[in-house]
Structure formats: structure tokens, C-alpha cells
């Protein structure tokens, strides 16, 4: 699943595999590398989707409730990996969330209420 995202930028199968494995290990899914998507939990699927989304080092990443299906420990791990990745790549991350714990990982917070900015 993660390797599929790498096809446009990485033609070498071994490189795709190694990069995918590294990303999955970073989010705690290294031992689930060969498990079919249908056999993963909702939270595991969400972490795979995260890996797929950052695999090609996007300059901009939009994340809507990126930790919605994750337990607290998995959320913290994913957010740390995500923010580290975005800082390393000097990329922009825009997060939509209702979770204050997720918002604390952001360098700028804009709060909306009834479609209007109430705090920035």
C-alpha cells in the first residue's frame, strides 16, 4: 500500500520496499509489513495512510483529524513522526482537528467558530 505511492518517484523495487518499511516502522507497524489491508484495524489503516501520504515528501500536507481512530500513545507517536518529517522536509502541514492535544503539536493555531476566525 505504501509502496504504491512511491511508483511515480522511485522505480527501483528494493528502494520502494526499504522506504516503505522504514516509514511503517516509524509509526509502529514494522511487524505488520506483510499483513493485508483488510486484516488491519482502523487505527492501523490510518497509520498506513499517513505513511503513504508522506512517502514522496510533499511540500504541503492537509490532514483532517489525523489521529481520529488512534489511541493516545499511537496518536503521540504519529504526531511526533509527522511534525519531525514536515520540519525535516521544510514542508507545510495544515491540520483540521477538534482535539486540543493534536493542536498543541502545531506552530500556529487558528480557531474557527461558526465559520469565522475567533482566535489566531
CSV table of N, CA and C in Angstrom, one decimal:
chain,number,residue,atom,x,y,z
A,1,UNK,N,0.8,-1.2,0.0
A,1,UNK,CA,0.0,0.0,0.0
A,1,UNK,C,0.9,1.3,0.0
A,2,UNK,N,1.9,1.3,0.9
A,2,UNK,CA,2.8,2.4,0.9
A,2,UNK,C,3.7,2.5,-0.3
A,3,UNK,N,4.1,1.3,-0.7
A,3,UNK,CA,5.0,1.2,-1.9
A,3,UNK,C,4.3,1.8,-3.2
A,4,UNK,N,3.0,1.6,-3.2
A,4,UNK,CA,2.2,2.0,-4.4
A,4,UNK,C,2.4,3.5,-4.6
A,5,UNK,N,2.4,4.3,-3.5
A,5,UNK,CA,2.6,5.7,-3.6
A,5,UNK,C,3.9,6.1,-4.1
A,6,UNK,N,4.9,5.2,-4.0
A,6,UNK,CA,6.3,5.5,-4.5
A,6,UNK,C,6.5,5.2,-5.9
A,7,UNK,N,5.6,4.6,-6.6
A,7,UNK,CA,5.9,4.2,-8.0
A,7,UNK,C,6.2,5.4,-8.9
A,8,UNK,N,5.6,6.6,-8.8
A,8,UNK,CA,5.9,7.7,-9.7
A,8,UNK,C,7.3,8.2,-9.5
A,9,UNK,N,7.9,8.1,-8.3
A,9,UNK,CA,9.1,8.7,-8.0
A,9,UNK,C,10.3,7.8,-7.7
A,10,UNK,N,10.0,6.5,-7.5
A,10,UNK,CA,11.0,5.5,-7.2
A,10,UNK,C,10.8,4.3,-8.0
A,11,UNK,N,11.6,4.1,-9.0
A,11,UNK,CA,11.4,2.9,-9.9
A,11,UNK,C,12.0,1.6,-9.4
A,12,UNK,N,13.0,1.7,-8.6
A,12,UNK,CA,13.7,0.5,-8.1
A,12,UNK,C,12.9,-0.2,-7.0
A,13,UNK,N,12.4,-1.4,-7.2
A,13,UNK,CA,11.6,-2.1,-6.3
A,13,UNK,C,12.2,-2.2,-4.9
A,14,UNK,N,13.5,-2.5,-4.8
A,14,UNK,CA,14.2,-2.6,-3.5
A,14,UNK,C,14.1,-1.3,-2.7
A,15,UNK,N,14.3,-0.2,-3.4
A,15,UNK,CA,14.3,1.1,-2.7
A,15,UNK,C,12.9,1.4,-2.2
A,16,UNK,N,11.8,1.1,-3.0
A,16,UNK,CA,10.5,1.3,-2.6
A,16,UNK,C,10.2,0.4,-1.3
A,17,UNK,N,10.6,-0.8,-1.3
A,17,UNK,CA,10.4,-1.7,-0.2
A,17,UNK,C,11.1,-1.1,1.1
A,18,UNK,N,12.3,-0.7,1.0
A,18,UNK,CA,13.1,-0.2,2.1
A,18,UNK,C,12.5,1.1,2.7
A,19,UNK,N,12.1,1.9,1.8
A,19,UNK,CA,11.5,3.2,2.2
A,19,UNK,C,10.1,3.0,2.9
A,20,UNK,N,9.3,2.1,2.3
A,20,UNK,CA,8.0,1.7,2.9
A,20,UNK,C,8.2,1.1,4.3
A,21,UNK,N,9.1,0.2,4.4
A,21,UNK,CA,9.4,-0.5,5.7
A,21,UNK,C,9.8,0.5,6.7
A,22,UNK,N,10.7,1.5,6.4
A,22,UNK,CA,11.2,2.5,7.3
A,22,UNK,C,10.0,3.3,7.8
A,23,UNK,N,9.2,3.8,6.9
A,23,UNK,CA,8.0,4.6,7.3
A,23,UNK,C,7.1,3.8,8.2
A,24,UNK,N,6.8,2.6,7.9
A,24,UNK,CA,5.9,1.8,8.7
A,24,UNK,C,6.5,1.5,10.1
A,25,UNK,N,7.8,1.3,10.1
A,25,UNK,CA,8.4,1.1,11.4
A,25,UNK,C,8.3,2.4,12.3
A,26,UNK,N,8.4,3.6,11.7
A,26,UNK,CA,8.4,4.8,12.4
A,26,UNK,C,7.0,5.0,13.1
A,27,UNK,N,6.0,4.4,12.6
A,27,UNK,CA,4.6,4.6,13.2
A,27,UNK,C,4.2,3.3,13.9
A,28,UNK,N,5.2,2.4,14.2
A,28,UNK,CA,4.9,1.2,14.9
A,28,UNK,C,4.2,0.1,14.2
A,29,UNK,N,4.4,0.0,12.9
A,29,UNK,CA,3.8,-1.0,12.1
A,29,UNK,C,4.8,-1.9,11.4
A,30,UNK,N,6.0,-1.9,11.8
A,30,UNK,CA,7.0,-2.7,11.2
A,30,UNK,C,6.7,-4.2,11.2
A,31,UNK,N,6.1,-4.7,12.3
A,31,UNK,CA,5.8,-6.1,12.4
A,31,UNK,C,4.6,-6.5,11.5
A,32,UNK,N,3.8,-5.5,11.0
A,32,UNK,CA,2.6,-5.7,10.2
A,32,UNK,C,2.9,-5.5,8.7
A,33,UNK,N,4.1,-5.5,8.3
A,33,UNK,CA,4.6,-5.1,7.0
A,33,UNK,C,3.8,-6.0,5.9
A,34,UNK,N,3.6,-7.2,6.1
A,34,UNK,CA,3.1,-8.1,5.1
A,34,UNK,C,1.6,-8.5,5.3
A,35,UNK,N,1.0,-7.7,6.2
A,35,UNK,CA,-0.5,-8.0,6.5
A,35,UNK,C,-1.3,-7.3,5.5
A,36,UNK,N,-2.4,-7.9,5.0
A,36,UNK,CA,-3.3,-7.3,4.0
A,36,UNK,C,-4.1,-6.2,4.7
A,37,UNK,N,-4.4,-5.2,3.9
A,37,UNK,CA,-5.1,-4.0,4.4
A,37,UNK,C,-6.4,-4.5,5.1
A,38,UNK,N,-7.1,-5.5,4.6
A,38,UNK,CA,-8.4,-5.9,5.1
A,38,UNK,C,-8.2,-6.5,6.5
A,39,UNK,N,-7.0,-6.9,6.9
A,39,UNK,CA,-6.7,-7.5,8.2
A,39,UNK,C,-6.2,-6.5,9.2
A,40,UNK,N,-6.1,-5.2,8.8
A,40,UNK,CA,-5.6,-4.2,9.7
A,40,UNK,C,-6.8,-3.6,10.5
A,41,UNK,N,-6.5,-3.1,11.7
A,41,UNK,CA,-7.6,-2.3,12.4
A,41,UNK,C,-7.7,-0.9,11.8
A,42,UNK,N,-8.7,-0.2,12.2
A,42,UNK,CA,-9.0,1.1,11.7
A,42,UNK,C,-7.8,2.0,12.0
A,43,UNK,N,-7.2,2.0,13.2
A,43,UNK,CA,-6.1,2.8,13.5
A,43,UNK,C,-4.9,2.4,12.7
A,44,UNK,N,-4.7,1.1,12.5
A,44,UNK,CA,-3.5,0.7,11.7
A,44,UNK,C,-3.7,1.2,10.3
A,45,UNK,N,-4.9,1.1,9.7
A,45,UNK,CA,-5.1,1.6,8.4
A,45,UNK,C,-4.8,3.1,8.3
A,46,UNK,N,-5.2,3.8,9.4
A,46,UNK,CA,-4.9,5.3,9.4
A,46,UNK,C,-3.4,5.6,9.4
A,47,UNK,N,-2.7,4.8,10.1
A,47,UNK,CA,-1.2,5.0,10.1
A,47,UNK,C,-0.6,4.6,8.8
A,48,UNK,N,-1.1,3.6,8.1
A,48,UNK,CA,-0.6,3.3,6.8
A,48,UNK,C,-0.9,4.4,5.8
A,49,UNK,N,-2.1,5.0,5.9
A,49,UNK,CA,-2.5,6.1,5.1
A,49,UNK,C,-1.5,7.3,5.3
A,50,UNK,N,-1.2,7.5,6.6
A,50,UNK,CA,-0.2,8.6,6.9
A,50,UNK,C,1.1,8.3,6.2
A,51,UNK,N,1.6,7.1,6.3
A,51,UNK,CA,2.9,6.8,5.6
A,51,UNK,C,2.8,7.0,4.1
A,52,UNK,N,1.7,6.6,3.6
A,52,UNK,CA,1.5,6.8,2.1
A,52,UNK,C,1.5,8.2,1.8
A,53,UNK,N,0.9,9.1,2.6
A,53,UNK,CA,0.8,10.5,2.3
A,53,UNK,C,2.1,11.2,2.4
A,54,UNK,N,3.1,10.8,3.2
A,54,UNK,CA,4.4,11.5,3.3
A,54,UNK,C,5.5,10.8,2.5
A,55,UNK,N,5.2,9.7,1.9
A,55,UNK,CA,6.2,8.9,1.2
A,55,UNK,C,7.0,9.7,0.2
A,56,UNK,N,6.4,10.5,-0.5
A,56,UNK,CA,7.0,11.3,-1.6
A,56,UNK,C,7.4,12.7,-1.2
A,57,UNK,N,7.5,13.0,0.1
A,57,UNK,CA,7.9,14.2,0.7
A,57,UNK,C,7.1,15.4,0.1
A,58,UNK,N,5.8,15.5,0.3
A,58,UNK,CA,5.1,16.6,-0.2
A,58,UNK,C,5.5,17.9,0.5
A,59,UNK,N,5.4,19.0,-0.3
A,59,UNK,CA,5.7,20.3,0.3
A,59,UNK,C,4.5,20.9,1.1
A,60,UNK,N,3.3,20.3,0.9
A,60,UNK,CA,2.1,20.7,1.6
A,60,UNK,C,1.3,19.4,1.9
A,61,UNK,N,0.9,19.3,3.2
A,61,UNK,CA,0.1,18.2,3.6
A,61,UNK,C,-1.1,18.7,4.3
A,62,UNK,N,-2.3,18.3,3.9
A,62,UNK,CA,-3.5,18.6,4.5
A,62,UNK,C,-4.0,17.4,5.3
A,63,UNK,N,-4.3,17.6,6.6
A,63,UNK,CA,-4.7,16.4,7.4
A,63,UNK,C,-6.0,16.8,8.2
A,64,UNK,N,-7.0,16.0,7.9
A,64,UNK,CA,-8.3,16.2,8.6
A,64,UNK,C,-8.4,15.1,9.7
A,65,UNK,N,-8.4,15.6,11.0
A,65,UNK,CA,-8.4,14.7,12.1
A,65,UNK,C,-7.4,13.5,11.9
A,66,UNK,N,-6.1,13.8,11.8
A,66,UNK,CA,-5.2,12.7,11.5
A,66,UNK,C,-5.0,11.6,12.6
A,67,UNK,N,-5.5,11.9,13.8
A,67,UNK,CA,-5.4,10.9,14.8
A,67,UNK,C,-6.8,10.4,15.3
A,68,UNK,N,-7.8,10.6,14.5
A,68,UNK,CA,-9.2,10.3,14.9
A,68,UNK,C,-9.4,8.9,15.4
A,69,UNK,N,-8.8,7.9,14.8
A,69,UNK,CA,-9.0,6.5,15.1
A,69,UNK,C,-7.9,5.9,16.0
A,70,UNK,N,-7.0,6.7,16.5
A,70,UNK,CA,-5.9,6.2,17.2
A,70,UNK,C,-6.0,6.3,18.7
A,71,UNK,N,-5.4,5.4,19.4
A,71,UNK,CA,-5.3,5.5,20.9
A,71,UNK,C,-4.2,6.6,21.2
A,72,UNK,N,-4.2,7.0,22.4
A,72,UNK,CA,-3.3,8.2,22.9
A,72,UNK,C,-1.8,8.0,22.5
A,73,UNK,N,-1.3,6.8,22.8
A,73,UNK,CA,0.1,6.5,22.5
A,73,UNK,C,0.4,6.5,21.0
A,74,UNK,N,-0.5,5.9,20.2
A,74,UNK,CA,-0.3,5.9,18.8
A,74,UNK,C,-0.4,7.3,18.2
A,75,UNK,N,-1.3,8.1,18.8
A,75,UNK,CA,-1.5,9.5,18.3
A,75,UNK,C,-0.3,10.3,18.6
A,76,UNK,N,0.3,10.2,19.8
A,76,UNK,CA,1.5,10.9,20.1
A,76,UNK,C,2.7,10.5,19.2
A,77,UNK,N,2.8,9.2,18.9
A,77,UNK,CA,3.9,8.7,18.0
A,77,UNK,C,3.7,9.2,16.6
A,78,UNK,N,2.5,9.2,16.1
A,78,UNK,CA,2.2,9.6,14.8
A,78,UNK,C,2.4,11.1,14.6
A,79,UNK,N,2.0,11.9,15.6
A,79,UNK,CA,2.1,13.4,15.5
A,79,UNK,C,3.6,13.7,15.6
A,80,UNK,N,4.4,13.1,16.4
A,80,UNK,CA,5.8,13.3,16.5
A,80,UNK,C,6.5,13.0,15.2
A,81,UNK,N,6.1,11.9,14.6
A,81,UNK,CA,6.7,11.5,13.3
A,81,UNK,C,6.3,12.5,12.3
A,82,UNK,N,5.1,12.9,12.3
A,82,UNK,CA,4.6,13.8,11.3
A,82,UNK,C,5.2,15.2,11.4
A,83,UNK,N,5.3,15.7,12.6
A,83,UNK,CA,5.9,17.1,12.8
A,83,UNK,C,7.4,17.0,12.5
A,84,UNK,N,8.1,15.9,12.9
A,84,UNK,CA,9.5,15.8,12.5
A,84,UNK,C,9.7,15.7,11.0
A,85,UNK,N,8.9,14.9,10.4
A,85,UNK,CA,9.0,14.8,8.9
A,85,UNK,C,8.8,16.2,8.2
A,86,UNK,N,7.8,16.9,8.6
A,86,UNK,CA,7.5,18.1,8.0
A,86,UNK,C,8.6,19.2,8.2
A,87,UNK,N,9.2,19.2,9.4
A,87,UNK,CA,10.3,20.1,9.7
A,87,UNK,C,11.5,19.7,8.9
A,88,UNK,N,11.8,18.4,8.9
A,88,UNK,CA,13.0,18.0,8.1
A,88,UNK,C,12.8,18.3,6.6
A,89,UNK,N,11.6,18.2,6.1
A,89,UNK,CA,11.4,18.4,4.7
A,89,UNK,C,11.1,19.9,4.4
A,90,UNK,N,11.0,20.7,5.5
A,90,UNK,CA,10.7,22.1,5.3
A,90,UNK,C,9.4,22.3,4.6
A,91,UNK,N,8.4,21.5,5.0
A,91,UNK,CA,7.1,21.5,4.3
A,91,UNK,C,6.1,22.1,5.3
A,92,UNK,N,4.9,22.3,4.7
A,92,UNK,CA,3.8,22.9,5.5
A,92,UNK,C,2.7,21.9,5.8
A,93,UNK,N,2.3,21.9,7.0
A,93,UNK,CA,1.2,20.9,7.4
A,93,UNK,C,0.0,21.8,7.9
A,94,UNK,N,-1.1,21.5,7.3
A,94,UNK,CA,-2.4,22.1,7.7
A,94,UNK,C,-3.3,21.1,8.3
A,95,UNK,N,-3.6,21.2,9.6
A,95,UNK,CA,-4.4,20.2,10.3
A,95,UNK,C,-5.8,20.8,10.7
A,96,UNK,N,-6.8,20.0,10.4
A,96,UNK,CA,-8.2,20.4,10.9
A,96,UNK,C,-8.4,19.4,12.0
A,97,UNK,N,-8.7,19.9,13.2
A,97,UNK,CA,-9.0,19.0,14.4
A,97,UNK,C,-9.8,19.7,15.4
A,98,UNK,N,-10.5,18.8,16.2
A,98,UNK,CA,-11.2,19.3,17.4
A,98,UNK,C,-10.5,18.9,18.6
A,99,UNK,N,-9.4,18.3,18.5
A,99,UNK,CA,-8.6,17.7,19.6
A,99,UNK,C,-7.5,18.7,20.0
A,100,UNK,N,-7.6,19.2,21.2
A,100,UNK,CA,-6.6,20.2,21.7
A,100,UNK,C,-5.2,19.6,21.8
A,101,UNK,N,-5.1,18.3,22.1
A,101,UNK,CA,-3.8,17.6,22.1
A,101,UNK,C,-3.1,17.6,20.7
A,102,UNK,N,-3.9,17.4,19.7
A,102,UNK,CA,-3.4,17.5,18.3
A,102,UNK,C,-2.9,18.9,18.0
A,103,UNK,N,-3.7,19.9,18.4
A,103,UNK,CA,-3.5,21.3,18.1
A,103,UNK,C,-2.2,21.7,18.7
A,104,UNK,N,-1.8,21.2,19.9
A,104,UNK,CA,-0.6,21.6,20.6
A,104,UNK,C,0.7,21.3,19.8
A,105,UNK,N,0.6,20.3,18.8
A,105,UNK,CA,1.7,20.0,18.0
A,105,UNK,C,2.0,21.0,16.9
A,106,UNK,N,1.0,21.9,16.7
A,106,UNK,CA,1.1,22.9,15.6
A,106,UNK,C,1.8,24.2,16.1
A,107,UNK,N,2.5,24.8,15.2
A,107,UNK,CA,3.2,26.0,15.5
A,107,UNK,C,2.3,27.2,15.4
A,108,UNK,N,1.2,27.1,14.7
A,108,UNK,CA,0.2,28.2,14.7
A,108,UNK,C,-1.2,27.6,14.7
A,109,UNK,N,-2.1,28.1,15.6
A,109,UNK,CA,-3.4,27.6,15.7
A,109,UNK,C,-4.4,28.7,15.4
A,110,UNK,N,-5.3,28.4,14.5
A,110,UNK,CA,-6.4,29.3,14.1
A,110,UNK,C,-7.7,28.6,14.5
A,111,UNK,N,-8.5,29.3,15.4
A,111,UNK,CA,-9.7,28.7,15.9
A,111,UNK,C,-10.9,29.3,15.1
A,112,UNK,N,-11.8,28.4,14.7
A,112,UNK,CA,-13.0,28.8,14.0
A,112,UNK,C,-14.2,28.5,14.8
A,113,UNK,N,-15.2,29.4,14.7
A,113,UNK,CA,-16.4,29.2,15.3
A,113,UNK,C,-17.5,29.7,14.4
A,114,UNK,N,-18.4,28.8,14.0
A,114,UNK,CA,-19.5,29.2,13.1
A,114,UNK,C,-18.9,29.8,11.8
A,115,UNK,N,-17.8,29.2,11.4
A,115,UNK,CA,-17.2,29.6,10.1
A,115,UNK,C,-16.4,30.9,10.2
A,116,UNK,N,-16.2,31.4,11.3
A,116,UNK,CA,-15.4,32.7,11.5
A,116,UNK,C,-14.2,32.5,12.4
A,117,UNK,N,-13.1,33.2,12.1
A,117,UNK,CA,-12.0,33.1,12.9
A,117,UNK,C,-12.2,33.8,14.2
A,118,UNK,N,-12.1,33.1,15.4
A,118,UNK,CA,-12.3,33.7,16.7
A,118,UNK,C,-11.0,33.9,17.5
A,119,UNK,N,-9.9,33.2,17.0
A,119,UNK,CA,-8.6,33.4,17.7
A,119,UNK,C,-7.5,32.9,16.7
A,120,UNK,N,-6.4,33.6,16.7
A,120,UNK,CA,-5.4,33.3,15.9
A,120,UNK,C,-4.0,33.6,16.6
